[in-house]
Coordinates of C-alpha atoms in Angstrom, one line a residue:
M17 CA 2.1 -79.4 -96.4
E18 CA 0.0 -80.3 -99.4
S19 CA 0.1 -83.6 -101.4
N20 CA 2.4 -82.2 -104.1
G21 CA 5.1 -81.7 -101.5
S22 CA 5.1 -77.9 -101.3
W23 CA 4.7 -75.8 -98.1
K24 CA 1.7 -73.6 -97.7
M25 CA 2.2 -70.6 -95.4
E26 CA -0.5 -70.0 -92.9
E27 CA -1.3 -66.8 -91.3
P28 CA -0.2 -67.6 -87.7
W29 CA 3.4 -68.1 -88.9
D30 CA 3.6 -64.6 -90.2
T31 CA 4.1 -63.4 -86.6
C32 CA 7.1 -65.7 -85.8
T33 CA 9.9 -63.9 -84.1
K34 CA 13.6 -64.7 -84.0
S35 CA 13.2 -66.5 -80.7
D36 CA 10.4 -68.6 -82.0
L37 CA 12.4 -70.0 -85.0
K38 CA 14.3 -72.5 -83.0
T39 CA 11.2 -74.5 -82.1
E40 CA 8.0 -73.4 -83.8
C41 CA 8.9 -72.0 -87.2
P42 CA 9.3 -74.3 -90.2
P43 CA 12.9 -75.1 -91.2
H44 CA 12.6 -73.3 -94.5
Y45 CA 10.7 -70.2 -93.1
T46 CA 12.1 -66.7 -93.5
P47 CA 11.6 -64.6 -90.3
N48 CA 9.4 -61.6 -90.2
T49 CA 12.1 -58.9 -89.6
A50 CA 9.5 -56.1 -89.4
A51 CA 7.9 -57.7 -86.3
I52 CA 11.3 -58.0 -84.7
K53 CA 12.1 -54.3 -85.3
I54 CA 8.7 -53.3 -83.8
E55 CA 9.4 -55.3 -80.7
K56 CA 12.9 -53.8 -80.2
S57 CA 11.5 -50.3 -80.6
T58 CA 8.8 -51.1 -78.0
S59 CA 11.4 -52.3 -75.5
V60 CA 13.6 -49.2 -76.0
S61 CA 10.6 -46.9 -75.5
K62 CA 9.7 -48.7 -72.2
M63 CA 13.3 -48.3 -71.0
S64 CA 13.3 -44.7 -71.9
L65 CA 10.0 -44.1 -70.0
K66 CA 11.4 -45.8 -67.0
L67 CA 14.5 -43.6 -67.1
I68 CA 12.5 -40.5 -67.5
C69 CA 10.3 -41.5 -64.5
F70 CA 13.5 -42.2 -62.5
F71 CA 15.0 -38.8 -63.2
L72 CA 11.7 -37.0 -62.5
C73 CA 11.3 -38.8 -59.2
A74 CA 14.9 -37.9 -58.3
L75 CA 14.2 -34.3 -59.0
I76 CA 10.9 -34.1 -57.2
A77 CA 11.7 -36.3 -54.2
P78 CA 13.9 -33.8 -52.3
N79 CA 11.2 -31.1 -52.4
L80 CA 8.5 -33.5 -51.2
T81 CA 10.8 -34.8 -48.5
G82 CA 11.5 -31.2 -47.3
E83 CA 7.8 -30.4 -47.0
D84 CA 6.7 -33.6 -45.4
A85 CA 9.6 -34.4 -43.1
L86 CA 9.1 -34.2 -39.3
L87 CA 10.7 -31.2 -37.4
P88 CA 13.2 -32.0 -34.7
A89 CA 11.4 -32.4 -31.3
P90 CA 12.2 -29.8 -28.6
Q91 CA 15.0 -30.8 -26.3
N92 CA 16.2 -30.0 -22.7
I93 CA 12.7 -29.8 -21.3
S94 CA 12.7 -28.8 -17.7
I95 CA 10.7 -27.0 -15.0
L96 CA 11.6 -23.9 -12.9
S97 CA 9.5 -23.8 -9.8
T98 CA 9.9 -21.2 -7.0
N99 CA 7.3 -20.1 -4.4
M100 CA 4.5 -22.1 -6.0
K101 CA 5.1 -20.5 -9.4
H102 CA 5.9 -23.1 -12.1
F103 CA 7.4 -22.5 -15.6
L104 CA 8.2 -25.1 -18.3
T105 CA 11.2 -24.3 -20.4
W106 CA 12.9 -26.0 -23.4
S107 CA 15.6 -25.4 -26.0
P108 CA 14.5 -23.6 -29.3
V109 CA 14.1 -25.6 -32.5
I110 CA 15.9 -23.6 -35.2
I111 CA 14.7 -23.7 -38.8
Q112 CA 16.4 -21.2 -41.1
G113 CA 14.0 -18.6 -42.5
E114 CA 11.0 -20.0 -40.6
T115 CA 9.1 -19.0 -37.4
V116 CA 8.8 -22.0 -35.1
R117 CA 5.8 -22.2 -32.8
Y118 CA 5.3 -24.5 -29.8
S119 CA 2.3 -26.2 -28.1
V120 CA 2.3 -27.6 -24.6
E121 CA 0.1 -30.3 -23.0
F122 CA 0.0 -31.8 -19.6
Q123 CA -1.2 -35.1 -18.1
G124 CA -2.2 -35.4 -14.4
E125 CA -2.9 -38.4 -12.3
Y126 CA -6.5 -38.5 -13.2
E127 CA -5.8 -38.4 -17.0
R128 CA -3.3 -41.3 -16.6
E129 CA -5.5 -43.6 -14.5
Y130 CA -9.1 -42.7 -15.3
A131 CA -9.1 -40.9 -18.8
N132 CA -7.2 -43.4 -21.0
E133 CA -3.9 -41.6 -20.6
S134 CA -5.2 -38.5 -22.4
W135 CA -3.4 -35.2 -22.6
I136 CA -4.8 -31.8 -21.9
P137 CA -3.6 -28.8 -24.0
I138 CA -2.7 -25.6 -22.2
S139 CA -4.5 -22.8 -24.1
E140 CA -2.2 -20.1 -23.0
C141 CA 0.7 -22.1 -24.5
S142 CA -0.7 -23.1 -27.9
L143 CA 1.3 -22.1 -30.9
I144 CA 3.5 -19.6 -29.0
T145 CA 6.9 -18.4 -30.2
A146 CA 8.4 -18.3 -26.7
T147 CA 10.3 -21.2 -25.2
V148 CA 8.8 -20.9 -21.8
C149 CA 5.2 -21.6 -20.5
N150 CA 3.7 -20.6 -17.2
I151 CA 1.9 -23.7 -16.0
T152 CA 1.1 -22.5 -12.5
E153 CA -2.7 -22.5 -13.0
D154 CA -2.7 -25.9 -14.5
I155 CA -0.6 -27.6 -11.7
S156 CA -3.5 -27.3 -9.2
A157 CA -3.1 -30.5 -7.2
T158 CA -0.2 -32.1 -5.2
V159 CA 0.1 -35.0 -7.6
A160 CA 2.6 -36.2 -10.2
Y161 CA 2.3 -34.4 -13.6
N162 CA 3.8 -35.1 -17.0
L163 CA 4.3 -32.5 -19.6
R164 CA 5.3 -32.4 -23.3
V165 CA 6.1 -29.9 -26.0
R166 CA 5.8 -30.0 -29.8
A167 CA 7.2 -27.7 -32.5
D168 CA 5.1 -26.5 -35.5
V169 CA 6.1 -24.7 -38.8
G170 CA 3.0 -24.3 -40.9
P171 CA 1.7 -27.8 -41.8
R172 CA 4.9 -29.5 -40.5
R173 CA 5.2 -30.8 -37.0
S174 CA 7.7 -32.5 -34.8
E175 CA 7.3 -35.4 -32.5
W176 CA 6.4 -34.6 -28.9
G177 CA 9.3 -33.8 -26.6
T178 CA 8.4 -35.2 -23.1
L179 CA 9.6 -34.1 -19.7
K180 CA 12.0 -36.6 -18.2
G181 CA 10.2 -37.9 -15.1
F182 CA 7.2 -36.4 -13.4
F183 CA 6.8 -33.0 -11.7
N184 CA 5.1 -32.5 -8.3
R185 CA 4.6 -29.1 -6.9
V186 CA 5.7 -30.3 -3.5
T187 CA 9.2 -29.9 -4.8
T188 CA 8.9 -26.2 -5.4
S189 CA 11.6 -24.0 -3.9
L190 CA 10.4 -21.8 -1.0
T191 CA 12.3 -18.6 -0.1
P192 CA 12.0 -16.4 3.0
P193 CA 9.8 -13.4 2.8
L194 CA 11.1 -9.9 2.2
M195 CA 10.4 -7.9 5.4
K196 CA 11.0 -4.5 7.0
V197 CA 11.1 -4.0 10.8
I198 CA 9.9 -0.6 12.0
A199 CA 10.1 1.0 15.4
D200 CA 7.3 3.5 15.7
G201 CA 7.9 5.1 19.1
Y202 CA 7.5 2.2 21.5
H203 CA 5.6 0.0 19.0
L204 CA 7.4 -2.9 17.2
L205 CA 6.0 -3.3 13.7
V206 CA 6.9 -5.5 10.7
E207 CA 6.0 -5.1 7.1
L208 CA 5.9 -8.4 5.1
E209 CA 6.0 -9.1 1.3
D210 CA 2.7 -10.2 -0.2
M211 CA 3.5 -13.6 -1.8
G212 CA -0.1 -14.7 -2.6
P213 CA -3.1 -16.3 -0.9
A214 CA -1.4 -19.6 -0.5
F215 CA 1.3 -18.2 1.8
Q216 CA 1.4 -17.7 5.5
F217 CA 4.2 -16.3 7.6
C218 CA 5.7 -17.3 10.9
V219 CA 7.2 -14.2 12.6
V220 CA 9.5 -14.7 15.6
Y221 CA 10.7 -11.8 17.8
W222 CA 12.5 -11.4 21.1
K223 CA 14.3 -8.8 23.3
K224 CA 18.0 -8.8 22.6
G225 CA 19.8 -10.7 25.4
Q226 CA 16.7 -12.7 26.2
E227 CA 16.8 -15.2 23.4
S228 CA 15.3 -17.9 25.6
R229 CA 12.0 -15.9 25.8
I230 CA 11.2 -15.9 22.0
Q231 CA 7.7 -15.0 21.0
Q232 CA 5.9 -16.1 17.8
K233 CA 3.1 -14.7 15.7
V234 CA 1.4 -16.4 12.7
V235 CA 0.3 -13.9 10.0
K236 CA -2.2 -15.5 7.6
E237 CA -3.1 -12.4 5.5
V238 CA -0.8 -9.6 4.6
S239 CA -2.8 -6.4 4.3
S240 CA -0.7 -3.8 6.0
V241 CA 1.9 -3.3 8.7
V242 CA 1.6 -5.9 11.5
H243 CA 2.0 -4.9 15.1
L244 CA 4.1 -7.3 17.1
D245 CA 4.7 -5.9 20.6
T246 CA 5.2 -2.8 22.8
M247 CA 8.9 -2.2 23.4
E248 CA 10.7 -1.0 26.5
A249 CA 13.1 1.9 26.3
G250 CA 16.7 0.9 26.0
P251 CA 17.1 -2.7 24.7
D252 CA 17.0 -3.8 21.1
Y253 CA 14.2 -6.0 19.7
C254 CA 15.0 -8.5 17.0
V255 CA 12.7 -10.1 14.3
K256 CA 12.9 -12.8 11.7
A257 CA 10.3 -14.6 9.6
Q258 CA 9.7 -17.6 7.4
T259 CA 7.1 -18.6 4.8
Y260 CA 4.7 -21.5 5.1
V261 CA 2.5 -23.2 2.5
E262 CA -0.3 -25.3 3.9
A263 CA -1.2 -27.0 0.6
I264 CA 2.2 -28.7 0.5
N265 CA 2.9 -28.5 4.3
R266 CA 6.3 -27.0 3.8
S267 CA 8.2 -24.0 5.2
S268 CA 11.1 -22.0 4.0
S269 CA 14.2 -21.1 5.9
F270 CA 14.2 -18.0 8.2
S271 CA 15.1 -14.6 6.9
Q272 CA 18.0 -12.5 8.1
T273 CA 17.5 -11.1 11.6
Q274 CA 16.7 -7.4 11.9
C275 CA 16.9 -5.5 15.2
V276 CA 15.5 -2.1 16.2
R277 CA 15.3 0.0 19.3
A278 CA 12.5 2.1 20.7
Q279 CA 12.6 5.6 19.3
G280 CA 12.1 8.9 21.1
G281 CA 13.1 7.9 24.7
T282 CA 14.8 11.2 25.6
S283 CA 12.2 13.3 23.9
M284 CA 9.5 11.7 25.9
W285 CA 11.2 12.6 29.2
L286 CA 11.6 16.1 27.9
V287 CA 8.0 16.4 27.0
T288 CA 7.0 15.1 30.4
A289 CA 9.2 17.7 32.1
L290 CA 7.8 20.5 30.0
F291 CA 4.2 19.5 30.8
S292 CA 5.1 19.3 34.5
S293 CA 6.7 22.7 34.5
A294 CA 3.7 24.2 32.6
G295 CA 1.3 22.6 35.1
L296 CA 3.2 24.1 38.1
A297 CA 3.2 27.6 36.5
V298 CA -0.5 27.5 35.9
A299 CA -1.1 26.3 39.4
A300 CA 1.0 29.1 40.9
L301 CA -0.9 31.7 38.9
T302 CA -4.4 30.4 39.5
L303 CA -4.1 29.4 43.2
P304 CA -4.1 33.0 44.7
F305 CA -7.0 34.0 42.5
L306 CA -8.9 30.9 43.5
T307 CA -8.2 31.5 47.2
W308 CA -9.5 35.1 47.0
K309 CA -12.6 34.1 45.1
T310 CA -13.3 31.4 47.6
C311 CA -13.0 33.8 50.5
K312 CA -15.4 36.3 48.8
I313 CA -18.0 33.5 48.3
F314 CA -17.8 32.5 51.9
Q315 CA -18.0 36.1 53.1
Y316 CA -21.1 36.8 51.0
S317 CA -22.7 33.6 52.1
C318 CA -22.1 34.0 55.8
C319 CA -21.9 37.8 56.3
P320 CA -24.0 39.6 53.7
V321 CA -23.7 43.4 53.5
A322 CA -27.0 45.3 54.1
V323 CA -27.6 48.0 51.5
L324 CA -29.2 51.3 52.8
P325 CA -32.3 52.3 51.0
D326 CA -32.2 55.5 48.9
T327 CA -34.9 57.1 51.0
L328 CA -32.7 57.0 54.0
K329 CA -29.6 58.4 52.2
V330 CA -28.8 62.1 53.0
S331 CA -28.4 64.0 49.8
E332 CA -27.1 67.3 51.5
A333 CA -24.0 67.9 53.5
P334 CA -24.3 67.7 57.3
T335 CA -23.3 71.4 57.8
Q336 CA -26.1 72.6 55.7
L337 CA -28.6 70.6 57.9
I338 CA -27.2 72.2 61.0
L339 CA -27.5 75.7 59.6
C340 CA -31.2 75.3 58.8
G341 CA -33.6 77.7 60.5
S342 CA -36.0 76.7 63.2
E343 CA -38.9 76.9 60.8
E344 CA -37.3 74.6 58.4
A345 CA -36.4 72.4 61.4
E346 CA -40.0 72.4 62.5
Q347 CA -41.1 71.6 59.0
C348 CA -38.6 68.8 58.8
D349 CA -39.7 67.6 62.2
V350 CA -43.3 67.6 61.0
M351 CA -42.3 65.6 57.9
V352 CA -40.4 62.9 59.8
C353 CA -42.4 59.7 60.2
V354 CA -41.1 56.8 62.2
M355 CA -41.8 53.5 60.6
P356 CA -40.9 50.0 61.7
S357 CA -37.9 48.4 60.0
E358 CA -40.1 45.7 58.4
E359 CA -42.2 48.3 56.7
V360 CA -39.1 50.1 55.5
L361 CA -37.7 46.9 54.0
R362 CA -41.0 46.2 52.3
L363 CA -41.1 49.6 50.7
W364 CA -37.5 49.3 49.6
I365 CA -38.3 46.0 47.9
Q366 CA -41.3 47.5 46.1
E367 CA -39.2 50.4 44.9
T368 CA -36.5 48.1 43.7
L369 CA -38.9 45.9 41.7

């Protein structure tokens, strides 16, 4: 206010608003309505911007939630283990229009106690579409194992679904071996199923009616038919077997008993009789010949026959010699020369050679 009693407007008062008139504005001051209108329009624009952001977030949020939300974890995780073959199974995670893949990890006693509870992925069961995983090669020790499964759809993943409790291969179910008992003549044979290198077989056999005299044979390697015993003709022989796994020190129950009888008993007697008859016939035919031949050999050895030399043999008939004239007889007499028998034999040998 000046000395003449009139008010002088200063520049700061030009920005007074309606809310400021109660305290700060002079009593005779007229409010700046333009400033008030500007403030109202600014507030309205801010509210409009907030509403637009709200609606945009409401529209975009469902799509973002669908992409980033976790998948449901696999359920009903269990293990099927028979004859040292172990399979992890679980219920499928169903997502409409999507292919769900699964990954499996295991944790053994070493990982829990000495490796900070780490988990080892199973490479054969990484991002697979099946709901079963063969974990036989990974369960390599008789200790407690834990296993878990996770579902994947693109970048989206589920939480790990973990097996309830631990699994130890000592709990595997053992079944009796498949076998076939064979009677090959008088030989008792058995053919066993090849169940793998970890399996041995205990084969029990006995003669029917003599169950107290049971015999046993351990088969460690199944390569071919196993020979058990030599049977007698007549009674039946019975066989049964069970599996044994040394790694877990457990045996299965025994298989069903199979009995066989020695084959070809009658035919063997027939063959024996035929061979005996043939032997007698051959002996009957050859005995006379052998007797005659033996006699000839003895006769030649003991009483050899002397052969007359050709020079002493008479070439003409005796009647012609008698009819010869005296001259011829004298000539013949002149030609006769008496020689010792030794000289005759020597001459004969010379002529023969």
